[in-house]
Amino acid sequence: MKIAVIGAGWVGVTTAATLASLGHNIICADVNVSRIQKLQAGEVPFFEPGLLDLLTEGIRAERITFTGNNRDAITSAEVVFCCVNTPTGNDGITDIKALVAVAKDFARHHAPQAVFVIKSTVPGGTAKKIQDLITEDATLTNHDGGFGIASNPEFLAESTAVTDALRPARLVIGTNDLSALETMKRVYAPMLEQGIKLFSSDCTTAEVVKTAANSFLATRVSFINEVANYCNAVGADPMSVALGMGLDPRIGMMRPGVGYGGGCFPKDVQALLTEAERQHTPMTVLQATHQANYRQRQLLYGRLRQALGDDVAGKQVAILGVAFKPKTDDIRDAPALTFIENLLADGARVVAYDPKVKSRLVREYSGLGWASSALQAITGAHAIVLMCEWQEFVDLDMTTVKKLMAGQVVVDGRYVWSRQTLEELGFTYVV
Ligand code: NAD
Ligand code: UGA
């Protein structure tokens, strides 16, 4: 099938490469010219394990091309996947400007019977709004044939995007149109033949499945973080408690720590809270999830300050891991950034290191030092703060670390080290 993918970010590029691997012919478009140029040169503009290989396979098989012009991608496509960003504004409302712009491009240029698929994460009711927008504005509609709309939310997580997209736990397809559903089943036929589950529903239900799923996953994180705080107070081991609970498959594995960040949980939780408020169905559990998440960062920062004798000014602090989680270079709403801001405001000398994040990504923090290795960041530090559980931090030889440091405070923001071992080595272990 000829398929257009609009938006060449994490979701767009992964979707393009995945659909090409299913045998489809893909044109991927983005308004960001430098992104498209990189992709045309065979590069992935961000770090995502395995994505370059899958993309290269698709390009070599002549199944993927890139363009800076949405129209070029849309005109001959049977299906148009919209994978643009849908940020949450300061008012908590999802900004669907980019989605509306692409829907208008679709309306003007689509082929007869083409299906517009919303893959971006959006509030319940958005597909209906888009459908009304296209049908009610006569100046927009390409009258040479009808069109379909479907919601096909994406559940991939960064760092495992490729395997998540190739072998999803389920495919969610929402549409109110039988013919669009049949088209979507043809898109995913190879996956359905492999036995991957299909959940089909109306558009609004599919949209809410996505936002509620992310909010639920975020709630587990805030929950286990509060349990961890309690464990530390009573002398239980937080990581072991999480493991012990997680062996029940109804609960699953959780990692306590400094809280969630990234381009999705924070914005999607905020968006659902606002939408629920607007519908007069406030979500008090989710409100607590959100508050607990940001409180956790400040609690941990307070414990670091206390361990430094409430005298942070002039102290050297090493930040290990700036990305919001390991195996990505994504720093959107990363807990490390909160620590960097607090420490710089309190007059500390901050040196950060991350295996994949480039120093240019954090250049707006004037005064922030950047190291090219963990050991360089640690050298001369009064405290080290682990914010992201990259394996190379887990594997650090803490005896060497102790010798290189000027102080002895270790903040273990992801519970990767053993309190007992570190305390025996003479560290002040902070969680
Ligand atoms: P991203 O910011 O990495 O990429 C979005 C791309 O869309 C950008 O390259 C941008 O230039 C492009 N774009 C914006 N307006 C455009 C337009 N009018 N025409 C063409 N291109 C345009 O975003 P992402 O992380 O890939 O997320 C995309 C959507 O998928 C969001 O709604 C997000 O919530 C959702 N999502 C993201 C993930 C993830 O792990 N990143 C997972 C599941 C769902
Ligand atoms: C998340 C979801 O896992 C995906 O299913 C979803 O598609 C995606 O959001 C999205 O909609 O964009 P992602 O943000 O990439 O994916 O990463 P996660 O692995 O879920 O982690 C999110 C944050 O929670 C990270 O900061 C991570 O460190 C934190 N986290 C996660 C914990 O602190 N503990 C955990 O047990 C799990």
Short mmCIF file of C-alpha atoms and ligand atoms in Angstrom, two decimals:
data_model
loop_
_atom_site.label_atom_id
_atom_site.label_comp_id
_atom_site.label_asym_id
_atom_site.label_seq_id
_atom_site.Cartn_x
_atom_site.Cartn_y
_atom_site.Cartn_z
CA MET A 1 0.00 0.00 0.00
CA LYS A 2 1.10 3.61 -0.53
CA ILE A 3 1.22 5.28 2.87
CA ALA A 4 2.10 8.81 3.97
CA VAL A 5 3.56 9.44 7.41
CA ILE A 6 3.42 13.10 8.44
CA GLY A 7 5.75 14.14 11.26
CA ALA A 8 9.24 12.67 11.45
CA GLY A 9 9.82 12.53 15.19
CA TRP A 10 10.15 9.45 17.41
CA VAL A 11 6.72 8.17 16.44
CA GLY A 12 6.79 9.20 12.77
CA VAL A 13 10.19 7.73 11.91
CA THR A 14 9.49 4.54 13.86
CA THR A 15 6.07 4.20 12.19
CA ALA A 16 7.58 4.80 8.74
CA ALA A 17 10.31 2.18 9.28
CA THR A 18 7.85 -0.32 10.78
CA LEU A 19 5.28 0.05 8.00
CA ALA A 20 8.05 -0.31 5.39
CA SER A 21 9.14 -3.53 7.10
CA LEU A 22 5.56 -4.78 6.65
CA GLY A 23 6.04 -4.31 2.87
CA HIS A 24 4.36 -0.92 2.35
CA ASN A 25 5.71 2.04 0.36
CA ILE A 26 6.15 5.06 2.61
CA ILE A 27 6.61 8.77 2.01
CA CYS A 28 7.47 10.51 5.25
CA ALA A 29 7.06 14.30 5.46
CA ASP A 30 8.02 16.93 8.00
CA VAL A 31 8.09 20.73 8.05
CA ASN A 32 11.45 20.61 9.81
CA VAL A 33 13.83 20.84 6.87
CA SER A 34 16.98 19.89 8.75
CA ARG A 35 15.26 16.76 10.09
CA ILE A 36 14.26 15.75 6.56
CA GLN A 37 17.76 16.44 5.21
CA LYS A 38 19.27 14.19 7.88
CA LEU A 39 16.79 11.43 7.10
CA GLN A 40 17.46 11.78 3.37
CA ALA A 41 21.15 11.35 4.17
CA GLY A 42 20.26 8.10 5.95
CA GLU A 43 20.63 9.45 9.51
CA VAL A 44 18.16 9.28 12.40
CA PRO A 45 17.96 12.77 13.96
CA PHE A 46 17.76 11.43 17.54
CA PHE A 47 19.11 8.43 19.45
CA GLU A 48 16.85 5.37 19.42
CA PRO A 49 18.40 1.88 19.63
CA GLY A 50 17.87 -0.24 16.49
CA LEU A 51 15.97 2.43 14.56
CA LEU A 52 18.78 3.26 12.16
CA ASP A 53 19.06 -0.41 11.11
CA LEU A 54 15.32 -0.77 10.48
CA LEU A 55 15.21 2.52 8.61
CA THR A 56 18.24 1.64 6.49
CA GLU A 57 16.59 -1.66 5.56
CA GLY A 58 13.50 0.23 4.36
CA ILE A 59 15.55 2.79 2.41
CA ARG A 60 17.66 0.06 0.75
CA ALA A 61 14.50 -1.80 -0.24
CA GLU A 62 13.32 1.51 -1.80
CA ARG A 63 10.26 1.49 0.41
CA ILE A 64 10.86 4.81 2.24
CA THR A 65 11.43 8.30 0.90
CA PHE A 66 11.34 11.66 2.67
CA THR A 67 9.96 15.06 1.70
CA GLY A 68 9.64 18.51 3.21
CA ASN A 69 6.25 18.94 1.54
CA ASN A 70 3.13 17.33 3.07
CA ARG A 71 1.25 17.60 -0.21
CA ASP A 72 3.80 15.40 -2.02
CA ALA A 73 3.28 12.71 0.58
CA ILE A 74 -0.52 12.97 0.78
CA THR A 75 -1.66 13.12 -2.88
CA SER A 76 -1.16 9.50 -3.84
CA ALA A 77 -1.44 7.85 -0.41
CA GLU A 78 -4.19 5.40 0.45
CA VAL A 79 -3.56 6.02 4.15
CA VAL A 80 -2.10 9.13 5.83
CA PHE A 81 -0.68 8.67 9.34
CA CYS A 82 -0.49 11.90 11.30
CA CYS A 83 2.34 11.67 13.86
CA VAL A 84 2.91 15.34 14.70
CA ASN A 85 3.56 16.71 18.18
CA THR A 86 0.58 17.54 20.43
CA PRO A 87 2.08 19.48 23.36
CA THR A 88 0.16 20.52 26.45
CA GLY A 89 -0.02 24.30 26.80
CA ASN A 90 0.48 26.22 30.04
CA ASP A 91 -3.31 26.15 30.44
CA GLY A 92 -3.17 22.32 30.50
CA ILE A 93 -5.01 22.10 27.19
CA THR A 94 -3.64 19.94 24.37
CA ASP A 95 -2.42 22.07 21.52
CA ILE A 96 -3.64 20.39 18.33
CA LYS A 97 -2.51 23.18 15.96
CA ALA A 98 -0.05 20.92 14.13
CA LEU A 99 -2.67 18.17 13.80
CA VAL A 100 -5.23 20.64 12.43
CA ALA A 101 -2.68 21.95 9.90
CA VAL A 102 -1.99 18.41 8.66
CA ALA A 103 -5.74 17.61 8.57
CA LYS A 104 -6.22 20.65 6.34
CA ASP A 105 -3.39 19.49 4.05
CA PHE A 106 -5.10 16.10 3.93
CA ALA A 107 -8.48 17.66 3.15
CA ARG A 108 -7.06 19.61 0.24
CA HIS A 109 -4.93 16.91 -1.34
CA HIS A 110 -6.10 13.43 -0.40
CA ALA A 111 -6.83 10.67 -2.90
CA PRO A 112 -10.40 9.35 -3.15
CA GLN A 113 -11.34 7.13 -0.18
CA ALA A 114 -8.05 7.84 1.59
CA VAL A 115 -8.00 7.31 5.36
CA PHE A 116 -6.64 9.96 7.74
CA VAL A 117 -5.15 8.21 10.76
CA ILE A 118 -4.45 10.11 13.98
CA LYS A 119 -1.46 8.48 15.65
CA SER A 120 -0.56 11.51 17.77
CA THR A 121 -1.87 11.39 21.35
CA VAL A 122 -5.01 13.53 21.61
CA PRO A 123 -7.92 14.10 24.00
CA GLY A 124 -11.11 12.08 23.57
CA GLY A 125 -13.28 13.66 20.88
CA THR A 126 -10.46 15.04 18.71
CA ALA A 127 -11.05 12.76 15.70
CA LYS A 128 -14.68 13.87 15.70
CA LYS A 129 -13.56 17.52 15.72
CA ILE A 130 -11.18 16.86 12.84
CA GLN A 131 -13.88 15.05 10.86
CA ASP A 132 -16.26 18.01 11.38
CA LEU A 133 -13.53 20.45 10.41
CA ILE A 134 -12.89 18.65 7.14
CA THR A 135 -16.52 18.02 6.21
CA GLU A 136 -18.02 21.34 7.29
CA ASP A 137 -15.54 23.60 5.53
CA ALA A 138 -16.41 23.35 1.84
CA THR A 139 -13.26 25.25 0.92
CA LEU A 140 -11.15 22.46 2.34
CA THR A 141 -12.70 19.29 1.07
CA ASN A 142 -11.34 17.54 -1.93
CA HIS A 143 -14.69 16.49 -3.37
CA ASP A 144 -13.32 13.81 -5.71
CA GLY A 145 -14.33 11.02 -3.42
CA GLY A 146 -14.93 10.48 0.26
CA PHE A 147 -12.42 9.93 3.03
CA GLY A 148 -12.22 8.00 6.29
CA ILE A 149 -10.88 8.86 9.74
CA ALA A 150 -9.29 6.50 12.22
CA SER A 151 -7.55 6.80 15.59
CA ASN A 152 -4.58 4.51 15.93
CA PRO A 153 -2.75 5.63 19.08
CA GLU A 154 0.87 4.63 19.54
CA PHE A 155 2.11 2.84 22.66
CA LEU A 156 5.85 2.63 21.97
CA ALA A 157 8.24 3.73 24.69
CA GLU A 158 11.49 5.49 23.82
CA SER A 159 14.56 3.23 24.06
CA THR A 160 12.43 0.21 23.05
CA ALA A 161 10.55 1.94 20.23
CA VAL A 162 11.54 -0.52 17.51
CA THR A 163 10.54 -3.71 19.31
CA ASP A 164 7.42 -2.03 20.72
CA ALA A 165 6.34 -0.97 17.22
CA LEU A 166 7.18 -4.29 15.53
CA ARG A 167 5.56 -6.40 18.25
CA PRO A 168 2.98 -4.24 20.05
CA ALA A 169 1.02 -5.68 22.99
CA ARG A 170 -2.09 -4.69 21.02
CA LEU A 171 -3.13 -2.60 18.06
CA VAL A 172 -5.81 -0.08 18.95
CA ILE A 173 -7.88 1.09 16.01
CA GLY A 174 -10.78 3.43 16.54
CA THR A 175 -13.07 4.34 13.69
CA ASN A 176 -16.75 4.88 13.08
CA ASP A 177 -16.40 3.76 9.49
CA LEU A 178 -16.32 0.09 8.42
CA SER A 179 -14.45 0.77 5.22
CA ALA A 180 -11.71 2.66 7.12
CA LEU A 181 -11.44 -0.30 9.52
CA GLU A 182 -10.97 -2.68 6.59
CA THR A 183 -8.24 -0.40 5.18
CA MET A 184 -6.49 -0.35 8.57
CA LYS A 185 -6.66 -4.13 8.78
CA ARG A 186 -4.89 -4.30 5.40
CA VAL A 187 -2.17 -1.95 6.70
CA TYR A 188 -1.52 -4.22 9.68
CA ALA A 189 -2.33 -7.56 7.98
CA PRO A 190 1.16 -9.06 8.54
CA MET A 191 0.97 -8.28 12.28
CA LEU A 192 -2.58 -9.58 12.62
CA GLU A 193 -1.45 -12.80 10.89
CA GLN A 194 1.29 -13.13 13.53
CA GLY A 195 -1.44 -13.10 16.19
CA ILE A 196 -1.00 -9.54 17.46
CA LYS A 197 -4.24 -8.56 19.18
CA LEU A 198 -6.53 -6.01 17.59
CA PHE A 199 -8.70 -3.84 19.80
CA SER A 200 -11.21 -1.96 17.67
CA SER A 201 -13.65 0.66 18.86
CA ASP A 202 -15.04 4.06 17.96
CA CYS A 203 -12.54 6.91 17.65
CA THR A 204 -13.21 8.57 21.01
CA THR A 205 -12.85 5.30 22.90
CA ALA A 206 -9.49 4.63 21.22
CA GLU A 207 -8.30 8.13 22.10
CA VAL A 208 -9.22 7.67 25.76
CA VAL A 209 -7.58 4.20 25.87
CA LYS A 210 -4.31 5.97 25.03
CA THR A 211 -4.46 8.93 27.41
CA ALA A 212 -5.84 6.82 30.27
CA ALA A 213 -3.16 4.13 29.72
CA ASN A 214 -0.36 6.69 30.01
CA SER A 215 -1.98 8.25 33.07
CA PHE A 216 -2.31 4.83 34.70
CA LEU A 217 1.36 4.02 34.03
CA ALA A 218 2.34 7.40 35.50
CA THR A 219 0.17 6.70 38.56
CA ARG A 220 2.07 3.44 39.23
CA VAL A 221 5.30 5.46 39.26
CA SER A 222 4.02 8.03 41.75
CA PHE A 223 2.51 5.26 43.86
CA ILE A 224 5.73 3.26 44.14
CA ASN A 225 7.68 6.46 44.87
CA GLU A 226 5.49 7.21 47.87
CA VAL A 227 5.78 3.57 48.98
CA ALA A 228 9.58 3.96 48.67
CA ASN A 229 9.54 7.07 50.87
CA TYR A 230 7.61 5.07 53.46
CA CYS A 231 10.05 2.12 53.14
CA ASN A 232 12.97 4.44 53.85
CA ALA A 233 11.20 5.71 56.97
CA VAL A 234 10.52 2.23 58.39
CA GLY A 235 13.73 0.54 57.21
CA ALA A 236 12.33 -1.63 54.38
CA ASP A 237 14.25 -1.89 51.11
CA PRO A 238 12.25 0.05 48.45
CA MET A 239 13.60 -1.81 45.41
CA SER A 240 12.94 -5.19 47.02
CA VAL A 241 9.42 -4.13 47.98
CA ALA A 242 8.79 -3.07 44.36
CA LEU A 243 10.16 -6.41 43.14
CA GLY A 244 8.14 -8.37 45.67
CA MET A 245 4.96 -6.56 44.68
CA GLY A 246 5.71 -6.79 40.96
CA LEU A 247 5.90 -10.58 40.97
CA ASP A 248 2.11 -10.45 41.03
CA PRO A 249 1.40 -10.16 37.27
CA ARG A 250 -1.58 -7.93 38.04
CA ILE A 251 0.92 -5.39 39.44
CA GLY A 252 4.04 -5.84 37.30
CA MET A 253 7.53 -4.40 37.68
CA MET A 254 8.07 -0.85 38.92
CA ARG A 255 11.21 1.15 39.65
CA PRO A 256 10.96 3.74 42.41
CA GLY A 257 13.09 6.87 42.27
CA VAL A 258 13.05 10.56 41.49
CA GLY A 259 9.85 10.37 39.43
CA TYR A 260 8.77 10.34 35.83
CA GLY A 261 9.76 12.76 33.09
CA GLY A 262 9.85 12.74 29.31
CA GLY A 263 7.81 14.09 26.44
CA CYS A 264 4.72 12.05 27.31
CA PHE A 265 3.73 11.18 30.90
CA PRO A 266 3.96 14.77 32.20
CA LYS A 267 2.04 16.27 29.27
CA ASP A 268 -0.52 13.49 28.95
CA VAL A 269 -1.32 13.46 32.68
CA GLN A 270 -1.75 17.24 32.63
CA ALA A 271 -3.94 17.06 29.51
CA LEU A 272 -6.25 14.38 30.92
CA LEU A 273 -6.58 16.29 34.20
CA THR A 274 -7.63 19.41 32.32
CA GLU A 275 -10.02 17.56 30.00
CA ALA A 276 -11.64 15.73 32.93
CA GLU A 277 -12.05 19.04 34.77
CA ARG A 278 -13.70 20.54 31.67
CA GLN A 279 -16.13 17.62 31.59
CA HIS A 280 -16.92 18.13 35.33
CA THR A 281 -15.49 14.68 36.12
CA PRO A 282 -12.35 15.64 38.10
CA MET A 283 -9.71 12.94 38.47
CA THR A 284 -8.48 13.25 42.03
CA VAL A 285 -6.22 10.18 41.91
CA LEU A 286 -4.49 11.54 38.82
CA GLN A 287 -4.17 14.97 40.42
CA ALA A 288 -2.31 13.30 43.29
CA THR A 289 -0.12 11.41 40.78
CA HIS A 290 0.92 14.68 39.18
CA GLN A 291 1.57 16.49 42.46
CA ALA A 292 3.46 13.55 43.96
CA ASN A 293 5.69 13.38 40.88
CA TYR A 294 6.95 16.93 41.17
CA ARG A 295 7.04 16.82 44.98
CA GLN A 296 9.34 13.77 44.71
CA ARG A 297 11.96 15.80 42.83
CA GLN A 298 11.90 18.53 45.47
CA LEU A 299 11.94 16.04 48.36
CA LEU A 300 15.05 14.42 46.96
CA TYR A 301 16.65 17.78 46.32
CA GLY A 302 15.92 18.77 49.93
CA ARG A 303 17.63 15.56 51.13
CA LEU A 304 20.70 16.40 49.01
CA ARG A 305 20.85 19.89 50.53
CA GLN A 306 20.54 18.45 54.01
CA ALA A 307 23.35 15.94 53.33
CA LEU A 308 25.54 18.86 52.21
CA GLY A 309 24.84 20.62 55.51
CA ASP A 310 22.36 23.03 53.86
CA ASP A 311 25.34 24.78 52.38
CA VAL A 312 25.31 24.18 48.65
CA ALA A 313 26.93 27.42 47.43
CA GLY A 314 30.36 26.79 45.93
CA LYS A 315 30.07 23.00 46.28
CA GLN A 316 30.77 20.88 43.22
CA VAL A 317 27.94 18.51 42.30
CA ALA A 318 28.13 15.89 39.54
CA ILE A 319 24.91 14.99 37.72
CA LEU A 320 25.08 11.49 36.26
CA GLY A 321 22.47 11.04 33.53
CA VAL A 322 20.52 13.95 32.08
CA ALA A 323 18.09 12.07 29.81
CA PHE A 324 14.65 11.32 31.28
CA LYS A 325 15.49 7.62 31.16
CA PRO A 326 18.36 5.41 29.88
CA LYS A 327 19.01 4.56 26.21
CA THR A 328 17.62 7.82 24.90
CA ASP A 329 18.97 11.34 24.38
CA ASP A 330 15.56 12.87 25.14
CA ILE A 331 15.70 15.47 27.93
CA ARG A 332 12.09 16.69 27.82
CA ASP A 333 11.00 17.39 31.43
CA ALA A 334 13.86 15.25 32.72
CA PRO A 335 14.21 15.23 36.53
CA ALA A 336 17.93 16.02 36.05
CA LEU A 337 16.97 19.44 34.69
CA THR A 338 15.11 20.28 37.93
CA PHE A 339 18.25 19.38 39.90
CA ILE A 340 20.47 21.42 37.57
CA GLU A 341 18.17 24.46 37.91
CA ASN A 342 17.93 24.16 41.72
CA LEU A 343 21.67 23.65 42.15
CA LEU A 344 22.64 26.55 39.89
CA ALA A 345 20.10 28.80 41.69
CA ASP A 346 21.67 27.78 45.02
CA GLY A 347 25.15 28.68 43.77
CA ALA A 348 26.59 25.17 43.30
CA ARG A 349 29.16 24.34 40.64
CA VAL A 350 27.35 21.73 38.54
CA VAL A 351 29.07 19.31 36.17
CA ALA A 352 26.82 16.99 34.17
CA TYR A 353 27.53 13.90 32.13
CA ASP A 354 25.28 11.71 30.00
CA PRO A 355 26.39 9.00 27.55
CA LYS A 356 24.04 10.18 24.77
CA VAL A 357 22.79 13.68 25.55
CA LYS A 358 24.90 16.28 23.76
CA SER A 359 26.05 19.33 25.73
CA ARG A 360 24.40 21.61 23.14
CA LEU A 361 21.00 20.37 24.29
CA VAL A 362 21.47 21.99 27.66
CA ARG A 363 23.33 25.12 26.59
CA GLU A 364 20.60 27.38 28.00
CA TYR A 365 21.88 26.62 31.51
CA SER A 366 24.63 29.18 31.84
CA GLY A 367 27.26 28.07 34.30
CA LEU A 368 26.59 24.37 33.76
CA GLY A 369 29.80 22.36 33.26
CA TRP A 370 29.79 19.38 30.92
CA ALA A 371 32.05 16.34 31.32
CA SER A 372 32.99 13.78 28.70
CA SER A 373 32.90 10.83 31.12
CA ALA A 374 31.35 9.88 34.43
CA LEU A 375 34.74 9.83 36.14
CA GLN A 376 35.55 13.32 34.84
CA ALA A 377 32.24 14.64 36.24
CA ILE A 378 32.87 12.96 39.58
CA THR A 379 36.43 14.23 40.02
CA GLY A 380 36.48 16.85 42.78
CA ALA A 381 32.72 16.55 43.44
CA HIS A 382 31.29 17.01 46.93
CA ALA A 383 28.18 15.11 45.88
CA ILE A 384 27.14 12.91 42.97
CA VAL A 385 23.52 12.74 41.87
CA LEU A 386 22.35 9.82 39.75
CA MET A 387 19.26 10.84 37.79
CA CYS A 388 19.12 8.19 35.07
CA GLU A 389 20.07 4.52 35.40
CA TRP A 390 22.46 4.12 32.46
CA GLN A 391 24.28 0.79 32.86
CA GLU A 392 27.70 2.47 32.96
CA PHE A 393 26.65 4.25 36.19
CA VAL A 394 25.36 1.03 37.71
CA ASP A 395 28.74 -0.56 36.90
CA LEU A 396 30.90 2.23 38.39
CA ASP A 397 33.64 1.05 40.73
CA MET A 398 32.55 2.97 43.81
CA THR A 399 35.95 2.58 45.51
CA THR A 400 37.51 4.56 42.64
CA VAL A 401 34.61 7.03 42.76
CA LYS A 402 35.24 7.64 46.46
CA LYS A 403 38.91 8.39 45.82
CA LEU A 404 38.11 10.89 43.04
CA MET A 405 35.49 12.81 45.02
CA ALA A 406 36.15 15.76 47.32
CA GLY A 407 33.10 14.83 49.43
CA GLN A 408 31.09 11.69 50.13
CA VAL A 409 27.41 12.39 49.31
CA VAL A 410 25.71 10.08 46.80
CA VAL A 411 22.11 10.68 45.72
CA ASP A 412 20.76 7.48 44.20
CA GLY A 413 17.77 8.83 42.29
CA ARG A 414 16.97 5.46 40.68
CA TYR A 415 17.84 2.93 43.40
CA VAL A 416 20.70 1.35 41.45
CA TRP A 417 23.22 0.98 44.27
CA SER A 418 23.19 -0.88 47.57
CA ARG A 419 22.85 1.39 50.60
CA GLN A 420 24.83 -1.06 52.72
CA THR A 421 27.78 -1.29 50.30
CA LEU A 422 27.99 2.45 49.87
CA GLU A 423 27.74 3.17 53.59
CA GLU A 424 30.49 0.60 54.27
CA LEU A 425 32.66 2.48 51.77
CA GLY A 426 32.06 5.69 53.74
CA PHE A 427 29.51 7.38 51.49
CA THR A 428 26.49 9.30 52.77
CA TYR A 429 23.77 7.48 50.85
CA VAL A 430 20.75 9.67 49.99
CA VAL A 431 17.44 8.44 48.51
P1 NAD B 1 8.31 14.87 17.98
O1 NAD B 1 8.22 16.26 18.49
O2 NAD B 1 9.58 14.09 18.14
O3 NAD B 1 7.97 14.88 16.40
C1 NAD B 1 6.88 15.53 15.84
C2 NAD B 1 7.27 16.00 14.44
O4 NAD B 1 6.13 16.58 13.79
C3 NAD B 1 8.36 17.09 14.44
O5 NAD B 1 9.47 16.67 13.68
C4 NAD B 1 7.66 18.30 13.81
O6 NAD B 1 8.52 19.11 13.00
C5 NAD B 1 6.60 17.63 12.95
N1 NAD B 1 5.50 18.54 12.57
C6 NAD B 1 4.88 19.48 13.33
N2 NAD B 1 3.94 20.11 12.59
C7 NAD B 1 3.97 19.56 11.35
C8 NAD B 1 3.23 19.78 10.16
N3 NAD B 1 2.25 20.70 10.07
N4 NAD B 1 3.54 19.05 9.06
C9 NAD B 1 4.53 18.12 9.10
N5 NAD B 1 5.25 17.85 10.21
C10 NAD B 1 4.97 18.57 11.32
O7 NAD B 1 7.10 14.09 18.60
P2 NAD B 1 6.97 12.51 18.95
O8 NAD B 1 7.68 12.23 20.22
O9 NAD B 1 7.26 11.72 17.73
O10 NAD B 1 5.40 12.44 19.29
C11 NAD B 1 4.43 12.63 18.29
C12 NAD B 1 3.07 12.30 18.89
O11 NAD B 1 3.04 10.93 19.30
C13 NAD B 1 2.70 13.11 20.13
O12 NAD B 1 1.31 13.29 20.14
C14 NAD B 1 3.11 12.19 21.28
O13 NAD B 1 2.36 12.44 22.46
C15 NAD B 1 2.76 10.84 20.70
N6 NAD B 1 3.55 9.71 21.24
C16 NAD B 1 4.87 9.86 21.45
C17 NAD B 1 5.63 8.76 21.91
C18 NAD B 1 7.10 8.88 22.20
O14 NAD B 1 7.63 7.98 22.85
N7 NAD B 1 7.79 9.91 21.78
C19 NAD B 1 4.99 7.53 22.11
C20 NAD B 1 3.62 7.43 21.85
C21 NAD B 1 2.91 8.53 21.40
C1 UGA B 2 5.66 6.12 27.88
C2 UGA B 2 4.84 4.81 27.86
O1 UGA B 2 5.58 3.79 28.54
C3 UGA B 2 4.56 4.38 26.43
O2 UGA B 2 3.71 3.23 26.43
C4 UGA B 2 3.86 5.52 25.71
O3 UGA B 2 3.60 5.17 24.36
C5 UGA B 2 4.72 6.75 25.76
O4 UGA B 2 4.97 7.11 27.14
C6 UGA B 2 4.06 7.91 25.10
O5 UGA B 2 2.86 8.02 25.04
O6 UGA B 2 4.81 8.73 24.61
P1 UGA B 2 8.24 6.71 27.69
O7 UGA B 2 7.84 8.05 28.19
O8 UGA B 2 9.12 6.62 26.51
O9 UGA B 2 6.92 5.85 27.32
O10 UGA B 2 8.98 5.93 28.84
P2 UGA B 2 8.65 5.04 30.12
O11 UGA B 2 9.59 3.91 30.09
O12 UGA B 2 7.22 4.73 30.30
O13 UGA B 2 9.15 6.01 31.28
C7 UGA B 2 8.54 7.25 31.54
C8 UGA B 2 9.14 7.88 32.78
O14 UGA B 2 8.74 7.16 33.95
C9 UGA B 2 10.68 7.85 32.82
O15 UGA B 2 11.15 9.06 33.37
C10 UGA B 2 11.03 6.68 33.72
O16 UGA B 2 12.26 6.86 34.36
C11 UGA B 2 9.88 6.74 34.71
N1 UGA B 2 9.58 5.42 35.30
C12 UGA B 2 9.01 4.45 34.54
C13 UGA B 2 9.87 5.19 36.63
O17 UGA B 2 10.37 6.08 37.33
N2 UGA B 2 9.59 3.97 37.16
C14 UGA B 2 9.02 2.97 36.43
O18 UGA B 2 8.79 1.88 36.99
C15 UGA B 2 8.72 3.22 35.09
#
